[in-house]
Structure formats: structure tokens, C-alpha cells
XYZ file of N, CA and C in Angstrom:
501
model
N 4.792 -67.527 -72.154
C 5.605 -67.651 -73.328
C 6.797 -66.725 -73.194
N 7.965 -67.210 -73.602
C 9.180 -66.409 -73.460
C 9.484 -65.661 -74.741
N 10.130 -64.532 -74.562
C 10.523 -63.678 -75.693
C 11.819 -64.232 -76.285
N 11.849 -64.576 -77.591
C 13.064 -65.167 -78.163
C 14.235 -64.196 -78.207
N 13.991 -62.884 -78.099
C 15.073 -61.910 -78.179
C 15.739 -61.645 -76.840
N 15.077 -61.927 -75.744
C 15.631 -61.639 -74.420
C 15.966 -62.881 -73.633
N 15.472 -64.006 -74.018
C 15.751 -65.213 -73.238
C 17.077 -65.814 -73.674
N 17.833 -66.387 -72.726
C 19.111 -67.008 -73.068
C 18.900 -68.253 -73.912
N 19.903 -68.605 -74.714
C 19.768 -69.814 -75.533
C 19.734 -71.045 -74.634
N 19.141 -72.088 -75.104
C 19.104 -73.317 -74.292
C 20.520 -73.872 -74.151
N 20.832 -74.508 -73.032
C 22.173 -75.069 -72.830
C 22.473 -76.148 -73.863
N 23.775 -76.213 -74.244
C 24.211 -77.239 -75.200
C 24.260 -78.578 -74.495
N 23.870 -79.616 -75.205
C 24.028 -80.940 -74.601
C 25.511 -81.219 -74.398
N 25.906 -81.949 -73.345
C 27.312 -82.181 -73.046
C 28.085 -82.802 -74.195
N 27.520 -83.604 -74.977
C 28.223 -84.259 -76.071
C 28.534 -83.317 -77.218
N 27.794 -82.212 -77.342
C 27.984 -81.264 -78.438
C 29.360 -80.596 -78.357
N 29.807 -80.178 -77.150
C 31.108 -79.550 -76.964
C 32.232 -80.538 -77.283
N 32.060 -81.757 -76.875
C 33.083 -82.773 -77.152
C 33.207 -83.055 -78.640
N 32.105 -82.910 -79.376
C 32.157 -83.126 -80.815
C 32.904 -81.991 -81.516
N 32.864 -80.769 -80.962
C 33.521 -79.616 -81.581
C 34.995 -79.513 -81.188
N 35.414 -80.122 -80.127
C 36.787 -80.016 -79.623
C 37.833 -80.362 -80.676
N 37.701 -81.441 -81.418
C 38.714 -81.747 -82.444
C 38.817 -80.653 -83.501
N 37.696 -80.049 -83.879
C 37.745 -78.962 -84.863
C 38.475 -77.747 -84.290
N 38.193 -77.432 -83.032
C 38.855 -76.302 -82.376
C 40.358 -76.560 -82.255
N 40.725 -77.756 -81.847
C 42.145 -78.113 -81.711
C 42.838 -78.071 -83.071
N 42.180 -78.576 -84.096
C 42.780 -78.555 -85.439
C 42.957 -77.115 -85.922
N 41.952 -76.276 -85.670
C 42.050 -74.867 -86.067
C 43.199 -74.167 -85.366
N 43.361 -74.399 -84.076
C 44.482 -73.813 -83.333
C 45.819 -74.343 -83.837
N 45.847 -75.619 -84.191
C 47.083 -76.205 -84.721
C 47.481 -75.572 -86.044
N 46.512 -75.360 -86.924
C 46.782 -74.726 -88.217
C 47.272 -73.295 -87.996
N 46.631 -72.557 -87.098
C 47.038 -71.187 -86.799
C 48.469 -71.161 -86.249
N 48.803 -72.072 -85.353
C 50.157 -72.141 -84.796
C 51.178 -72.467 -85.887
N 50.819 -73.356 -86.798
C 51.733 -73.712 -87.886
C 51.988 -72.519 -88.795
N 50.938 -71.780 -89.107
C 51.100 -70.601 -89.971
C 51.999 -69.576 -89.292
N 51.731 -69.300 -88.022
C 52.563 -68.336 -87.298
C 54.007 -68.820 -87.187
N 54.186 -70.112 -87.006
C 55.541 -70.666 -86.937
C 56.293 -70.490 -88.242
N 55.633 -70.763 -89.360
C 56.273 -70.597 -90.672
C 56.626 -69.136 -90.900
N 55.710 -68.232 -90.580
C 55.998 -66.809 -90.742
C 57.157 -66.387 -89.852
N 57.207 -66.900 -88.646
C 58.306 -66.575 -87.736
C 59.623 -67.104 -88.249
N 59.648 -68.321 -88.776
C 60.885 -68.883 -89.322
C 61.331 -68.127 -90.553
N 60.384 -67.708 -91.378
C 60.744 -66.940 -92.572
C 61.390 -65.622 -92.152
N 60.856 -64.998 -91.107
C 61.419 -63.732 -90.629
C 62.807 -63.957 -90.036
N 62.988 -65.058 -89.294
C 64.294 -65.339 -88.704
C 65.317 -65.624 -89.786
N 64.904 -66.260 -90.875
C 65.827 -66.562 -91.961
C 66.329 -65.313 -92.656
N 65.537 -64.256 -92.620
C 65.971 -63.005 -93.217
C 66.775 -62.246 -92.186
N 67.632 -61.368 -92.654
C 68.400 -60.543 -91.744
C 67.459 -59.615 -91.009
N 67.551 -59.619 -89.691
C 66.686 -58.744 -88.921
C 67.208 -57.313 -88.969
N 68.422 -57.139 -89.447
C 69.008 -55.809 -89.526
C 68.919 -55.312 -90.956
N 68.096 -54.308 -91.164
C 67.979 -53.699 -92.483
C 69.040 -52.640 -92.628
N 69.800 -52.652 -93.701
C 70.832 -51.633 -93.844
C 70.232 -50.229 -93.849
N 70.902 -49.346 -93.127
C 70.488 -47.952 -93.110
C 71.710 -47.087 -93.353
N 71.470 -45.787 -93.500
C 72.585 -44.873 -93.724
C 73.116 -44.267 -92.428
N 72.631 -44.735 -91.287
C 73.093 -44.206 -90.006
C 74.601 -44.333 -89.874
N 75.141 -45.464 -90.303
C 76.599 -45.668 -90.241
C 77.323 -44.543 -90.972
N 76.907 -44.249 -92.195
C 77.581 -43.221 -92.999
C 77.463 -41.855 -92.343
N 76.279 -41.523 -91.881
C 76.058 -40.207 -91.273
C 76.932 -40.022 -90.030
N 76.988 -41.023 -89.188
C 77.806 -40.923 -87.972
C 79.300 -40.921 -88.297
N 79.699 -41.797 -89.211
C 81.135 -41.931 -89.493
C 81.722 -40.747 -90.258
N 80.973 -40.111 -91.167
C 81.568 -38.947 -91.850
C 81.768 -37.796 -90.866
N 80.872 -37.657 -89.913
C 81.063 -36.629 -88.874
C 82.267 -36.964 -87.994
N 82.365 -38.234 -87.590
C 83.502 -38.658 -86.767
C 84.811 -38.503 -87.536
N 84.783 -38.834 -88.828
C 85.985 -38.716 -89.653
C 86.425 -37.263 -89.751
N 85.496 -36.348 -89.994
C 85.864 -34.928 -90.072
C 86.367 -34.406 -88.730
N 85.787 -34.862 -87.636
C 86.297 -34.481 -86.308
C 87.731 -34.965 -86.137
N 88.008 -36.191 -86.594
C 89.362 -36.740 -86.492
C 90.332 -35.961 -87.373
N 89.901 -35.572 -88.566
C 90.750 -34.789 -89.481
C 91.076 -33.437 -88.860
N 90.078 -32.789 -88.259
C 90.314 -31.493 -87.627
C 91.237 -31.629 -86.408
N 91.070 -32.664 -85.625
C 91.944 -32.890 -84.468
C 93.382 -33.122 -84.932
N 93.549 -33.862 -86.024
C 94.882 -34.100 -86.573
C 95.502 -32.773 -87.017
N 94.730 -31.931 -87.683
C 95.226 -30.625 -88.130
C 95.623 -29.755 -86.938
N 94.786 -29.760 -85.899
C 95.096 -28.974 -84.702
C 96.424 -29.409 -84.087
N 96.704 -30.701 -84.135
C 97.928 -31.226 -83.527
C 99.140 -31.117 -84.449
N 98.953 -31.331 -85.760
C 100.078 -31.415 -86.695
C 100.184 -30.238 -87.659
N 99.184 -29.372 -87.706
C 99.258 -28.182 -88.545
C 98.863 -28.362 -89.996
N 98.435 -29.552 -90.386
C 98.046 -29.784 -91.783
C 96.923 -30.813 -91.830
N 96.141 -30.720 -92.893
C 95.099 -31.727 -93.103
C 95.716 -32.974 -93.704
N 95.110 -34.108 -93.427
C 95.601 -35.388 -93.931
C 94.595 -35.964 -94.925
N 95.056 -36.286 -96.126
C 94.239 -36.976 -97.124
C 94.219 -38.457 -96.747
N 93.087 -39.111 -96.962
C 92.984 -40.533 -96.617
C 91.999 -41.237 -97.540
N 92.278 -42.508 -97.808
C 91.337 -43.355 -98.529
C 91.455 -43.222 -100.038
N 90.527 -43.774 -100.723
C 89.301 -44.412 -100.254
C 89.548 -45.805 -99.675
N 88.850 -46.095 -98.592
C 88.980 -47.370 -97.891
C 87.600 -47.802 -97.422
N 87.248 -49.083 -97.620
C 87.905 -50.137 -98.377
C 88.059 -49.756 -99.853
N 88.904 -50.490 -100.535
C 89.252 -50.145 -101.914
C 88.021 -50.073 -102.810
N 87.120 -51.043 -102.679
C 85.888 -51.066 -103.476
C 84.703 -50.662 -102.598
N 83.739 -49.981 -103.195
C 82.516 -49.607 -102.483
C 81.716 -50.876 -102.211
N 81.352 -51.128 -100.955
C 80.513 -52.308 -100.667
C 79.184 -52.214 -101.425
N 78.745 -53.332 -101.977
C 77.540 -53.363 -102.812
C 76.417 -54.142 -102.125
N 75.202 -53.765 -102.449
C 74.031 -54.505 -101.982
C 73.829 -54.488 -100.479
N 74.358 -53.488 -99.780
C 74.200 -53.416 -98.336
C 75.073 -54.386 -97.563
N 75.968 -55.065 -98.283
C 76.853 -56.041 -97.641
C 77.860 -55.312 -96.757
N 78.092 -55.855 -95.588
C 79.109 -55.271 -94.722
C 80.427 -56.010 -94.930
N 81.510 -55.234 -94.969
C 82.842 -55.790 -95.205
C 83.770 -55.298 -94.100
N 84.830 -56.051 -93.818
C 85.776 -55.589 -92.794
C 86.435 -54.274 -93.221
N 86.625 -53.363 -92.267
C 87.355 -52.135 -92.561
C 88.829 -52.476 -92.470
N 89.560 -52.398 -93.605
C 90.959 -52.821 -93.604
C 91.828 -51.924 -92.714
N 92.855 -52.521 -92.167
C 93.819 -51.704 -91.425
C 94.449 -50.732 -92.400
N 94.539 -49.478 -91.992
C 95.043 -48.437 -92.872
C 95.839 -47.460 -92.022
N 97.122 -47.278 -92.354
C 97.998 -46.420 -91.550
C 97.498 -44.986 -91.471
N 96.994 -44.458 -92.581
C 96.552 -43.063 -92.589
C 95.328 -42.895 -91.694
N 94.327 -43.749 -91.851
C 93.152 -43.662 -90.991
C 93.543 -43.912 -89.526
N 94.513 -44.799 -89.319
C 95.000 -45.065 -87.957
C 95.618 -43.797 -87.356
N 96.439 -43.093 -88.129
C 97.034 -41.830 -87.646
C 95.959 -40.804 -87.305
N 94.896 -40.803 -88.085
C 93.799 -39.873 -87.823
C 92.978 -40.278 -86.589
N 93.085 -41.550 -86.219
C 92.273 -42.047 -85.114
C 90.890 -42.491 -85.553
N 90.743 -42.752 -86.844
C 89.465 -43.219 -87.388
C 89.619 -44.680 -87.766
N 89.076 -45.546 -86.943
C 89.152 -46.984 -87.196
C 87.824 -47.622 -86.804
N 86.865 -47.643 -87.732
C 85.573 -48.264 -87.406
C 85.772 -49.715 -86.977
N 85.127 -50.075 -85.891
C 85.242 -51.456 -85.408
C 84.306 -52.349 -86.198
N 84.740 -53.551 -86.447
C 83.899 -54.513 -87.144
C 83.829 -54.244 -88.627
N 82.628 -54.377 -89.149
C 82.420 -54.265 -90.587
C 81.719 -52.963 -90.935
N 81.903 -52.530 -92.185
C 81.295 -51.294 -92.677
C 80.530 -51.581 -93.962
N 79.557 -50.737 -94.247
C 78.779 -50.843 -95.481
C 79.093 -49.695 -96.434
N 80.128 -48.919 -96.082
C 80.494 -47.751 -96.875
C 82.004 -47.679 -97.047
N 82.395 -46.989 -98.100
C 83.802 -46.672 -98.350
C 84.020 -45.242 -97.845
N 85.154 -45.005 -97.179
C 85.427 -43.693 -96.582
C 86.645 -43.050 -97.220
N 86.592 -41.702 -97.311
C 87.683 -40.961 -97.929
C 87.710 -39.532 -97.382
N 88.930 -38.985 -97.295
C 89.127 -37.578 -96.964
C 89.799 -36.936 -98.169
N 89.171 -35.884 -98.707
C 89.691 -35.182 -99.870
C 90.009 -33.750 -99.446
N 91.205 -33.285 -99.810
C 91.603 -31.906 -99.525
C 91.906 -31.237 -100.857
N 91.206 -30.125 -101.117
C 91.417 -29.360 -102.343
C 91.652 -27.908 -101.960
N 92.257 -27.183 -102.856
C 92.480 -25.763 -102.606
C 91.316 -24.966 -103.184
N 90.786 -24.052 -102.383
C 89.683 -23.214 -102.848
C 90.228 -22.146 -103.797
N 89.348 -21.458 -104.510
C 89.801 -20.380 -105.412
C 90.589 -19.285 -104.695
N 90.374 -19.114 -103.399
C 91.109 -18.080 -102.662
C 92.334 -18.642 -101.944
N 92.673 -19.901 -102.228
C 93.895 -20.493 -101.689
C 93.764 -21.192 -100.349
N 92.555 -21.303 -99.808
C 92.363 -22.010 -98.540
C 92.017 -23.468 -98.814
N 92.408 -24.352 -97.910
C 92.064 -25.763 -98.121
C 90.567 -26.000 -97.917
N 90.005 -26.826 -98.794
C 88.631 -27.282 -98.654
C 88.686 -28.776 -98.362
N 88.138 -29.164 -97.238
C 88.201 -30.556 -96.803
C 86.809 -31.169 -96.879
N 86.725 -32.344 -97.503
C 85.478 -33.103 -97.565
C 85.725 -34.494 -97.010
N 84.858 -34.919 -96.125
C 84.870 -36.293 -95.613
C 83.700 -37.002 -96.278
N 83.996 -38.117 -96.935
C 83.018 -38.797 -97.780
C 82.764 -40.228 -97.332
N 81.538 -40.670 -97.539
C 81.174 -42.084 -97.392
C 80.382 -42.446 -98.635
N 80.743 -43.571 -99.255
C 80.040 -44.040 -100.454
C 79.508 -45.442 -100.207
N 78.264 -45.659 -100.609
C 77.665 -46.980 -100.465
C 76.702 -47.252 -101.602
N 76.394 -48.519 -101.810
C 75.486 -48.930 -102.887
C 74.558 -50.017 -102.348
N 73.502 -49.610 -101.626
C 72.608 -50.578 -100.989
C 71.851 -51.449 -101.971
N 71.433 -50.890 -103.114
C 70.641 -51.692 -104.034
C 71.482 -52.445 -105.060
N 72.800 -52.281 -105.019
C 73.693 -53.068 -105.870
C 73.637 -52.737 -107.343
N 73.125 -51.562 -107.714
C 72.989 -51.230 -109.130
C 74.194 -50.477 -109.703
N 75.229 -50.274 -108.896
C 76.425 -49.590 -109.376
C 76.397 -48.083 -109.166
N 75.251 -47.511 -108.813
C 75.169 -46.089 -108.477
C 75.347 -45.944 -106.974
N 76.236 -45.056 -106.584
C 76.547 -44.900 -105.168
C 75.798 -43.740 -104.535
N 75.369 -43.953 -103.312
C 74.948 -42.847 -102.458
C 76.224 -42.230 -101.926
N 76.263 -40.914 -101.839
C 77.452 -40.223 -101.335
C 77.028 -39.323 -100.185
N 77.707 -39.498 -99.050
C 77.466 -38.681 -97.863
C 78.714 -37.830 -97.667
N 78.513 -36.508 -97.525
C 79.653 -35.595 -97.460
C 79.473 -34.631 -96.292
N 80.577 -34.426 -95.571
C 80.654 -33.379 -94.560
C 81.877 -32.558 -94.918
N 81.728 -31.246 -94.893
C 82.843 -30.346 -95.216
C 83.308 -29.650 -93.944
N 84.604 -29.366 -93.925
C 85.194 -28.563 -92.843
C 85.439 -27.166 -93.383
N 85.018 -26.157 -92.635
C 85.308 -24.796 -93.075
C 86.672 -24.366 -92.526
N 87.090 -23.154 -92.845
C 88.416 -22.659 -92.446
C 88.580 -22.605 -90.931
N 87.474 -22.528 -90.197
C 87.534 -22.481 -88.737
C 87.425 -23.862 -88.096
N 87.358 -24.901 -88.920
C 87.259 -26.260 -88.398
C 85.848 -26.676 -88.038
N 84.862 -25.913 -88.459
C 83.465 -26.252 -88.195
C 82.957 -27.164 -89.310
N 82.130 -28.128 -88.930
C 81.588 -29.058 -89.925
C 80.234 -28.570 -90.421
N 79.967 -28.875 -91.682
C 78.657 -28.593 -92.263
C 77.721 -29.744 -91.896
N 76.437 -29.555 -92.074
C 75.530 -30.705 -91.951
C 75.865 -31.739 -93.032
N 75.434 -32.968 -92.805
C 75.679 -34.036 -93.774
C 74.883 -33.741 -95.046
N 75.596 -33.737 -96.190
C 74.966 -33.585 -97.503
C 74.871 -34.976 -98.119
N 73.755 -35.275 -98.772
C 73.571 -36.609 -99.349
C 73.201 -36.483 -100.821
N 73.918 -37.234 -101.635
C 73.596 -37.352 -103.067
C 73.100 -38.766 -103.324
N 72.011 -38.908 -104.034
C 71.440 -40.202 -104.409
C 71.166 -41.084 -103.182
N 70.479 -40.524 -102.211
C 70.159 -41.274 -100.997
C 69.381 -42.538 -101.336
N 69.747 -43.631 -100.696
C 69.049 -44.901 -100.894
C 69.568 -45.738 -102.037
N 70.533 -45.256 -102.783
C 71.102 -46.036 -103.895
C 71.875 -47.208 -103.366
């Protein structure tokens, strides 16, 4: 007598596998259809999620350009805001041609998701305070995220400061 726990199961009759084949094929077909629909849904959505990397990189580049302009011309240059309106909802818009930004050497290629500006104010002790700003509104609610880099009197940049990140 054989032990039911250690003996292998009896072989399936040849017709049994053929009877299950349509079910297996149908199951694989349904799985492929589901994966296909999920893949198409993902392709229909933008694969690029808006991030603030653009703002962080561009405010630093803008302040570097402002400092280089000052080194060459002896004065800071005010610029912007450009584009005129803050892009909303993470939408990217063309960066308009702008003579002032062109003189500074700041011309983002393609489209931008932020508005850029250079502000120069006089400090209480009479020295210029320069801020390079990027404003964006990813969620489209009218509140802007603001990214700021400041130039000190020696032309050194501060780390990027962010107000209302993710707005």
C-alpha cells in the first residue's frame, strides 16, 4: 500500500489538459487586455510630472548671469517678470524673447513652467540687494510657489529659498 502523502499524484489523462487549454488561453487573454488598458491609460497621461527642478536650476543660473553682467558692466540689471503671467496648473509655456534677459544671457530653451524676475532693492545700509525669483502655480489655485536666490555684496548666492512649495 502506498502512502498518500509521499506518492506522486496519478498522471492526468491526455484529454484533461486539452479540456483546460481554452480556460488557460482565455485567462491569459483577459490578463493581457487588462495590462494593455492600464498601459494605454498611462500613455494617455503625461509621463512627465511637473517638478520644481526647473525653478531651482534656473534661479541659480539667473543669479549667476546677473552677477556676470555686474562684473562686466558695473551695475545690476533688473529684469522681468517674464512670461507676463505665471504659468498655471503645471502648464509649460514658451519663454518669450526678452531683450533684458537676452543681455543677461538668460534664455531658457523651449518652454517654462515658471515666471522669472530679477529684483534689485537698496538695503538699509545703502548696498544693493538682489533677488532672483521664479514663480509657479502647479495646482492652479492662484497661489504661487516662489523660489528665491539672493546675491550678497560679494556676488555669492544663497541657497534656494522656497515659499509655498508645491502650490
